[in-house]
Coordinates of C-alpha atoms in Angstrom, one line a residue:
Chain G
M1 CA -22.6 94.5 -23.6
D2 CA -24.4 94.2 -26.9
L3 CA -24.9 91.1 -29.0
L4 CA -22.1 92.1 -31.5
Q5 CA -19.6 92.6 -28.7
L6 CA -20.7 89.2 -27.2
V7 CA -20.2 87.4 -30.5
I8 CA -16.8 89.0 -31.2
S9 CA -15.7 88.2 -27.6
A10 CA -16.8 84.6 -28.0
L11 CA -14.9 84.2 -31.2
S12 CA -11.8 85.9 -29.7
I13 CA -12.0 83.5 -26.8
L14 CA -12.1 80.4 -29.0
A15 CA -9.2 81.7 -31.0
V16 CA -7.0 82.5 -27.9
A17 CA -7.9 79.1 -26.4
G18 CA -7.1 77.4 -29.7
I19 CA -3.7 79.1 -29.8
A20 CA -3.0 78.1 -26.2
A21 CA -3.9 74.5 -26.8
W22 CA -1.7 74.4 -30.0
L23 CA 1.4 76.0 -28.4
Y24 CA 1.1 74.2 -25.1
P25 CA 0.4 70.5 -25.9
N26 CA -0.4 68.4 -22.9
K27 CA 2.6 66.1 -22.2
L28 CA 1.7 65.0 -18.7
K29 CA 1.7 61.3 -18.1
L30 CA 1.1 60.0 -14.6
D31 CA 3.6 57.7 -12.9
S32 CA 3.9 56.4 -9.3
E33 CA 6.3 59.2 -8.4
N34 CA 4.3 62.3 -9.6
V35 CA 1.1 60.8 -8.3
A36 CA 2.5 60.1 -4.8
K37 CA 4.1 63.5 -4.7
D38 CA 1.0 65.4 -5.6
Y39 CA -1.2 63.3 -3.3
R40 CA 1.1 63.9 -0.3
R41 CA 0.8 67.6 -0.9
F42 CA -3.0 67.4 -0.1
N43 CA -2.8 64.6 2.5
P44 CA 0.6 65.2 4.2
E45 CA -0.3 63.2 7.3
A46 CA -1.0 60.0 5.3
T47 CA 1.3 57.0 5.0
I48 CA 0.7 55.7 1.5
G49 CA 1.5 52.6 -0.4
S50 CA 2.6 52.3 -4.1
P51 CA 0.0 54.1 -6.3
L52 CA -1.8 51.8 -8.8
V53 CA -1.6 53.8 -12.1
T54 CA -4.0 53.3 -15.0
T55 CA -2.8 51.8 -18.2
K56 CA -3.4 55.2 -20.0
G57 CA -1.4 57.0 -17.3
N58 CA -4.3 59.4 -16.6
G59 CA -5.3 58.3 -13.1
A60 CA -4.4 56.3 -10.1
I61 CA -5.7 54.7 -6.9
I62 CA -3.5 55.1 -3.8
P63 CA -3.6 52.7 -0.9
V64 CA -3.5 54.6 2.3
K65 CA -1.8 52.6 5.1
A66 CA -2.5 55.2 7.7
P67 CA -4.8 56.6 8.8
T68 CA -7.0 53.6 8.0
G69 CA -10.3 53.9 6.2
Q70 CA -9.0 56.1 3.5
L71 CA -8.3 55.6 -0.2
G72 CA -6.6 58.1 -2.5
I73 CA -7.8 58.8 -6.0
V74 CA -5.8 60.9 -8.3
T75 CA -7.1 61.9 -11.8
Q76 CA -5.7 64.0 -14.5
L77 CA -7.4 67.2 -15.5
G78 CA -5.7 68.7 -18.5
D79 CA -2.0 69.0 -17.5
R80 CA -2.8 69.0 -13.8
L81 CA -3.7 66.4 -11.2
V82 CA -6.8 66.3 -9.0
C83 CA -6.6 64.5 -5.7
R84 CA -9.4 63.1 -3.6
T85 CA -9.4 61.1 -0.4
L86 CA -12.2 58.7 -0.2
L87 CA -13.3 57.9 3.4
S88 CA -14.9 54.6 4.1
T89 CA -17.8 56.7 5.5
D90 CA -18.3 58.6 2.3
R91 CA -21.1 57.9 -0.1
Y92 CA -19.9 56.6 -3.4
E93 CA -20.7 54.1 -6.1
T94 CA -18.4 51.9 -8.2
N95 CA -19.0 50.0 -11.3
H96 CA -16.5 47.6 -12.7
N97 CA -16.6 46.1 -16.2
G98 CA -13.6 44.4 -17.8
D99 CA -10.7 46.8 -17.6
M100 CA -12.8 49.8 -16.7
L101 CA -13.6 51.0 -13.2
I102 CA -16.1 53.8 -12.8
I103 CA -16.3 55.7 -9.5
R104 CA -19.1 58.0 -8.8
L105 CA -18.7 60.2 -5.7
A106 CA -21.4 62.2 -4.0
D107 CA -19.5 65.3 -4.9
F108 CA -20.6 67.9 -7.5
T109 CA -17.0 69.0 -8.0
Q110 CA -16.0 65.6 -9.4
P111 CA -17.8 64.0 -12.3
A112 CA -17.7 60.2 -12.7
I113 CA -14.1 59.0 -12.6
K114 CA -13.3 56.4 -15.3
L115 CA -10.1 54.4 -14.8
N116 CA -8.6 51.6 -17.0
F117 CA -6.3 49.1 -15.4
G118 CA -4.5 46.0 -16.6
P119 CA -5.9 42.7 -15.2
E120 CA -3.3 42.4 -12.4
T121 CA -3.6 46.0 -11.3
M122 CA -7.4 45.8 -11.5
T123 CA -7.4 42.9 -9.1
K124 CA -5.4 44.9 -6.6
V125 CA -7.7 47.9 -7.1
L126 CA -10.8 45.9 -6.6
S127 CA -9.3 44.4 -3.4
L128 CA -8.8 47.9 -2.2
F129 CA -12.4 48.7 -2.9
A130 CA -13.5 45.3 -1.6
I131 CA -15.3 44.6 -4.8
H132 CA -15.0 41.1 -6.1
A133 CA -17.7 40.8 -8.7
P134 CA -18.0 42.6 -12.1
N135 CA -20.8 45.2 -12.4
T136 CA -21.3 45.3 -8.7
K137 CA -22.7 48.6 -7.5
Y138 CA -21.3 49.2 -4.1
S139 CA -21.8 52.0 -1.6
A140 CA -19.8 52.2 1.5
S141 CA -21.3 52.4 4.8
A142 CA -19.9 53.6 8.1
D143 CA -18.8 50.1 9.1
T144 CA -16.8 49.5 6.0
S145 CA -13.1 50.2 5.8
F146 CA -10.8 50.0 2.8
A147 CA -8.2 47.4 2.5
T148 CA -4.7 48.4 3.3
D149 CA -1.6 47.8 1.1
K150 CA -0.9 44.7 3.1
D151 CA -4.3 43.3 2.4
V152 CA -3.8 43.9 -1.3
T153 CA -0.6 42.0 -1.3
D154 CA -2.2 39.2 0.5
A155 CA -5.2 39.2 -1.9
S156 CA -3.0 39.0 -5.0
Chain W
M1 CA -28.0 113.9 -11.6
P2 CA -27.3 111.5 -14.5
L3 CA -23.6 110.7 -14.8
D4 CA -22.4 109.1 -18.1
L5 CA -19.1 107.5 -17.3
P6 CA -17.4 104.9 -19.4
K7 CA -17.3 101.2 -18.3
P8 CA -13.6 100.5 -17.8
T9 CA -13.9 96.7 -18.1
E10 CA -15.7 96.9 -21.4
V11 CA -13.2 99.5 -22.8
A12 CA -10.3 97.3 -21.7
V13 CA -11.6 94.0 -23.4
P14 CA -9.5 94.5 -26.6
L15 CA -6.4 95.2 -24.4
F16 CA -7.1 92.0 -22.4
I17 CA -7.0 90.0 -25.7
V18 CA -3.7 91.7 -26.8
F19 CA -2.0 91.1 -23.5
L20 CA -3.3 87.5 -23.4
L21 CA -1.7 86.8 -26.8
L22 CA 1.5 88.5 -25.7
E23 CA 1.6 86.3 -22.5
I24 CA 0.9 83.1 -24.5
F25 CA 3.7 83.8 -26.9
Y26 CA 6.1 85.0 -24.2
G27 CA 5.4 81.8 -22.1
W28 CA 5.9 79.6 -25.2
K29 CA 9.2 81.3 -26.1
T30 CA 10.6 81.3 -22.5
G31 CA 8.9 78.4 -20.8
R32 CA 8.2 80.6 -17.8
I33 CA 4.4 80.4 -18.0
N34 CA 2.1 77.5 -18.6
F35 CA -1.2 77.3 -20.3
E36 CA -3.7 74.6 -20.9
G37 CA -6.2 75.0 -23.7
K38 CA -9.3 73.7 -21.9
D39 CA -8.4 75.5 -18.7
A40 CA -8.0 78.8 -20.7
L41 CA -11.2 78.2 -22.5
T42 CA -13.1 77.6 -19.3
S43 CA -11.6 80.7 -17.6
M44 CA -12.4 83.0 -20.5
F45 CA -15.9 81.5 -21.0
M46 CA -16.6 82.1 -17.3
G47 CA -15.5 85.7 -17.8
L48 CA -17.8 86.2 -20.8
I49 CA -20.9 84.9 -19.1
S50 CA -19.9 86.8 -16.0
G51 CA -20.3 90.0 -18.1
V52 CA -23.8 89.0 -19.1
A53 CA -24.7 87.9 -15.5
G54 CA -23.3 91.2 -14.3
L55 CA -26.1 93.0 -16.1
V56 CA -28.6 91.3 -13.8
G57 CA -26.5 92.5 -10.9
V58 CA -26.4 96.1 -12.2
F59 CA -30.2 96.0 -12.6
V60 CA -30.9 94.7 -9.1
L61 CA -28.1 96.3 -7.1
G62 CA -28.1 99.5 -9.1
G63 CA -31.7 100.1 -7.9
I64 CA -30.8 99.5 -4.3
S65 CA -27.7 101.8 -4.7
L66 CA -29.9 104.6 -6.0
L67 CA -32.3 104.2 -3.2
V68 CA -29.5 104.6 -0.6
W69 CA -28.1 107.5 -2.7
D70 CA -31.4 109.3 -2.4
A71 CA -31.2 109.1 1.4
R72 CA -27.5 110.4 1.4
L73 CA -26.1 112.5 4.2
F74 CA -23.9 114.6 1.9
D75 CA -23.3 115.1 -1.8
L76 CA -19.6 115.1 -2.6
G77 CA -20.2 116.1 -6.2
T78 CA -18.2 115.1 -9.3
D79 CA -14.9 117.1 -8.9
P80 CA -11.7 115.3 -9.7
W81 CA -10.7 115.0 -6.1
V82 CA -13.9 113.1 -5.5
F83 CA -12.8 110.5 -8.0
V84 CA -9.4 110.2 -6.2
V85 CA -11.1 109.7 -2.8
A86 CA -13.7 107.3 -4.3
F87 CA -10.9 105.2 -5.8
I88 CA -9.2 104.8 -2.4
V89 CA -12.4 104.1 -0.5
V90 CA -13.7 101.7 -3.2
D91 CA -10.4 99.8 -2.8
F92 CA -10.9 99.8 1.0
A93 CA -14.4 98.4 0.5
Y94 CA -13.1 95.9 -2.0
Y95 CA -10.5 94.6 0.5
W96 CA -13.3 93.8 3.0
I97 CA -15.6 92.3 0.4
H98 CA -12.7 90.2 -0.8
R99 CA -11.7 89.2 2.7
Y100 CA -15.3 88.1 3.5
G101 CA -15.3 86.4 0.1
H102 CA -12.8 84.0 1.5
R103 CA -14.0 83.9 5.1
M104 CA -17.8 83.5 4.7
R105 CA -19.0 80.5 2.8
W106 CA -22.0 82.3 1.3
M107 CA -19.7 84.8 -0.4
W108 CA -17.1 82.2 -1.1
A109 CA -19.7 80.3 -3.1
A110 CA -19.5 83.1 -5.7
H111 CA -15.8 83.9 -5.4
V112 CA -14.5 80.3 -5.4
V113 CA -14.9 80.4 -9.2
H114 CA -12.0 82.8 -9.6
H115 CA -9.7 80.5 -7.6
S116 CA -10.8 77.3 -9.2
S117 CA -8.0 77.1 -11.9
Q118 CA -4.8 75.3 -11.1
H119 CA -3.1 77.6 -13.6
Y120 CA -2.0 81.2 -13.0
N121 CA -2.0 83.3 -16.1
L122 CA -4.0 86.2 -17.5
T123 CA -6.9 83.9 -18.4
T124 CA -7.3 83.3 -14.7
A125 CA -8.0 87.0 -14.2
L126 CA -11.0 86.5 -16.5
R127 CA -12.4 83.4 -14.6
Q128 CA -15.1 85.3 -12.8
T129 CA -18.3 84.5 -11.0
W130 CA -21.8 84.4 -12.4
T131 CA -23.5 84.7 -9.0
G132 CA -21.8 87.6 -7.2
F133 CA -25.1 89.5 -7.1
L134 CA -26.6 86.7 -4.9
T135 CA -24.2 87.4 -2.1
P136 CA -24.2 90.2 0.5
G137 CA -21.0 91.7 -0.9
F138 CA -22.7 94.8 -2.3
L139 CA -23.6 95.9 1.3
F140 CA -20.0 97.0 1.8
Y141 CA -20.6 99.7 -0.8
L142 CA -23.8 101.1 0.6
P143 CA -22.1 103.3 3.2
L144 CA -20.2 105.0 0.4
F145 CA -23.5 106.1 -1.3
F146 CA -24.9 107.1 2.0
L147 CA -21.9 109.3 2.7
G148 CA -22.3 111.1 -0.7
L149 CA -20.4 109.2 -3.4
H150 CA -22.5 108.9 -6.5
P151 CA -23.1 105.2 -7.4
A152 CA -21.9 105.9 -11.0
I153 CA -18.5 107.2 -9.6
V154 CA -18.3 104.1 -7.3
A155 CA -19.0 101.8 -10.3
F156 CA -16.4 103.6 -12.4
C157 CA -13.7 103.3 -9.7
Y158 CA -14.7 99.7 -9.1
G159 CA -14.2 99.0 -12.9
I160 CA -10.8 100.7 -12.8
N161 CA -9.9 98.6 -9.8
L162 CA -10.8 95.4 -11.7
V163 CA -8.9 96.4 -14.8
Y164 CA -5.8 97.1 -12.6
Q165 CA -6.1 93.6 -11.2
F166 CA -5.9 92.0 -14.7
W167 CA -2.1 92.4 -15.1
I168 CA -1.2 90.9 -11.7
H169 CA -2.4 87.4 -12.8
T170 CA 0.8 86.4 -14.3
E171 CA 4.0 84.5 -13.6
A172 CA 5.8 86.5 -16.3
I173 CA 6.8 89.2 -13.8
N174 CA 8.8 88.0 -10.8
K175 CA 9.1 91.1 -8.6
C176 CA 8.5 94.8 -9.3
P177 CA 10.7 97.5 -7.8
R178 CA 10.7 97.5 -4.0
W179 CA 8.8 100.7 -3.6
F180 CA 6.1 99.5 -6.0
E181 CA 5.8 96.1 -4.2
Y182 CA 5.4 98.0 -0.9
I183 CA 2.6 100.3 -2.1
F184 CA 0.7 98.3 -4.8
N185 CA -0.7 94.9 -5.4
T186 CA 1.7 93.1 -7.8
P187 CA 1.9 89.7 -9.5
S188 CA 4.1 88.4 -6.6
H189 CA 1.6 89.4 -3.9
H190 CA -1.3 88.1 -5.9
R191 CA 0.4 84.7 -6.7
V192 CA 0.4 84.2 -2.9
H193 CA -3.3 85.0 -2.8
H194 CA -4.1 82.3 -5.4
S195 CA -1.9 79.7 -3.8
N196 CA -3.2 76.7 -2.0
N197 CA 0.0 76.1 0.0
P198 CA -0.9 76.2 3.7
R199 CA 1.7 78.9 4.2
Y200 CA -0.1 81.2 1.8
L201 CA -3.7 80.5 2.5
D202 CA -6.1 83.4 3.1
A203 CA -3.6 86.2 2.5
N204 CA -3.2 89.3 0.3
Y205 CA -6.8 90.4 -0.2
S206 CA -6.0 93.9 -1.5
G207 CA -7.2 95.0 -4.9
V208 CA -4.8 97.9 -5.7
F209 CA -3.2 99.2 -2.5
M210 CA -1.4 96.7 -0.2
A211 CA -1.8 99.0 2.7
W212 CA -5.0 97.3 3.7
D213 CA -3.4 93.9 4.0
R214 CA -0.5 95.4 6.0
M215 CA -2.9 97.3 8.3
F216 CA -5.2 94.4 9.0
G217 CA -2.6 91.6 9.3
S218 CA -3.3 89.6 6.2
F219 CA -0.1 90.4 4.3
V220 CA 2.1 87.4 3.4
P221 CA 5.1 87.9 1.1
E222 CA 6.0 85.4 -1.6
T223 CA 9.2 83.5 -0.6
D224 CA 11.8 81.9 -2.8
E225 CA 11.9 78.8 -0.6
E226 CA 8.2 77.9 -1.3
K227 CA 6.9 78.0 -4.9
C228 CA 3.2 78.8 -5.2
N229 CA 0.8 76.0 -6.1
Y230 CA -2.4 77.3 -7.5
G231 CA -6.0 76.2 -7.1
L232 CA -8.3 75.2 -4.3
V233 CA -7.5 73.1 -1.2
T234 CA -9.8 70.5 -2.9
D235 CA -9.4 71.1 -6.6
L236 CA -12.2 70.8 -9.1
G237 CA -12.2 67.6 -11.2
T238 CA -13.9 69.2 -14.2
F239 CA -13.7 72.0 -16.7
N240 CA -17.6 72.0 -17.0
P241 CA -18.5 75.7 -16.6
L242 CA -21.8 74.8 -14.9
R243 CA -20.0 72.8 -12.2
V244 CA -17.4 75.5 -11.9
A245 CA -20.0 78.2 -11.5
F246 CA -22.3 76.4 -9.1
H247 CA -20.4 73.7 -7.2
E248 CA -20.1 75.6 -3.9
W249 CA -23.8 76.6 -4.0
V250 CA -24.7 73.0 -4.5
G251 CA -22.5 72.1 -1.5
I252 CA -24.1 74.7 0.7
F253 CA -27.6 73.6 -0.2
K254 CA -26.7 69.9 0.5
D255 CA -25.2 70.8 3.8
I256 CA -28.1 73.0 4.9
A257 CA -30.6 70.3 3.8
T258 CA -28.9 67.7 5.9
A259 CA -28.0 69.9 8.9
K260 CA -29.7 68.9 12.2
T261 CA -29.9 72.2 13.9
W262 CA -30.7 75.8 12.9
R263 CA -27.4 76.9 14.3
A264 CA -25.6 74.5 11.9
R265 CA -27.7 75.7 9.0
V266 CA -26.8 79.3 9.6
L267 CA -23.1 78.5 10.1
F268 CA -23.0 76.5 6.9
L269 CA -23.8 79.9 5.3
I270 CA -21.8 82.4 7.3
A271 CA -18.9 80.4 8.8
P272 CA -15.6 80.0 6.8
P273 CA -15.5 77.4 4.0
G274 CA -14.8 74.0 5.4
W275 CA -16.6 74.5 8.6
T276 CA -18.7 71.6 9.8
P277 CA -20.4 71.0 13.2
D278 CA -18.2 67.9 13.9
G279 CA -15.0 69.3 12.4
S280 CA -14.9 66.6 9.8
R281 CA -13.7 69.0 7.1
M282 CA -10.9 71.5 7.3
T283 CA -11.1 75.2 7.2
S284 CA -8.1 77.2 6.0
D285 CA -7.3 78.0 9.6
M286 CA -7.2 74.3 10.5
I287 CA -5.1 73.5 7.4
R288 CA -2.6 76.3 8.4
A289 CA -2.6 75.2 12.0
A290 CA -1.8 71.6 11.0
W291 CA 1.0 72.9 8.7
I292 CA 2.5 75.0 11.5
A293 CA 2.3 71.9 13.8
R294 CA 4.1 69.8 11.2
T295 CA 6.8 72.4 10.5
D296 CA 7.3 73.0 14.2
A297 CA 7.7 69.2 14.8
K298 CA 10.1 69.0 11.9
G299 CA 12.1 71.9 13.3
E300 CA 12.2 70.3 16.7
A301 CA 13.3 67.0 15.1
S302 CA 16.1 68.6 13.1
K303 CA 17.2 70.6 16.2
R304 CA 17.4 67.4 18.2
A305 CA 19.3 65.7 15.3
A306 CA 21.8 68.5 15.3
E307 CA 22.3 68.2 19.1

């Protein structure tokens, strides 16, 4: 492969991707239903509560009632969904500021997840993470377990 | 004996672009195929850099191939029948490389790239690894050189094999004629291979001839009752090409660094993806077994309900 071929190929790739993006605009917006459906596909054994969807409709946190010690995270990647199950024994870090929650997983396949929630939903989300102060960095340890849907209802 | 054969993948590049554009317009017109701009860009960029990285592979592995060729038992020459035989045995070797590419984490680290899109269209065919030359996959070809197939002929047949596999990465074609579906790899068979549905995991490894899957028990047909979902059992949360290219390598290094025994270190490399000493992650076999248990339980429940 010579340099000219490389340059022509790169330009062709940009053109093809541009045409694809133009002809196939991304219309996906997450709601409780499609989030729950997709999450169940990857975690069929779980009993889940109502997903807490972001204000922009590009992500959600899912309370997992059973098994305990799990929390579902669904994010939008292009026009597809990406599901993660966070275990209470996993290493992760959260940072909360106003309506923004940033979750950093010890997982190279998943860059920092940035989720915006309205005040009421954020309270529920923070209860799920057991975070109660803004800008608190929190890492789970083996003896920590996530709140369940019932706990969230109680907290709010 | 210098053999100057064309490089099929390079010759086919303009055709790839034409067919890509045709598929994009066909999908847009009919709604049968879906594209996503960033996903398509990532796939094609991975393909472009794969071509460059492949040059390193040719340099390193080409040298090893010629060393084995120098120690060959026979010299089958360059007659047309040799090309036919080479095409078949290269496809056989490809089957095993591909099978181990899914069943050995070291080889999966390279091959996972090709399966990392949640879309299935012709751009997915171009989403190729940058690190294939770091895996032991080439060992499967060494016996061919030792038995008298010239490395250039093997490389040529491998190129044709890859070009063949381009067109099967599409949802535009449902099923081909039955005889064709029986003999050759088709879009239907390969959709199954790219699916992350438990029913379809680790199936249909063949490159061109489906005989290998049928012979070695890895053939699973696509069914109307279960639509294919594409991607990994844990999908990537990014389009970043560096993460796409290296994520499984990073995972392996982390696991080996934190492993407590040498047995675990070795198995993190050669056991199937998802293997852990404590069974805390799931291999495809475990996912499939759990799915079978669920469907059996459902079947039992509906049987009891009917009674």
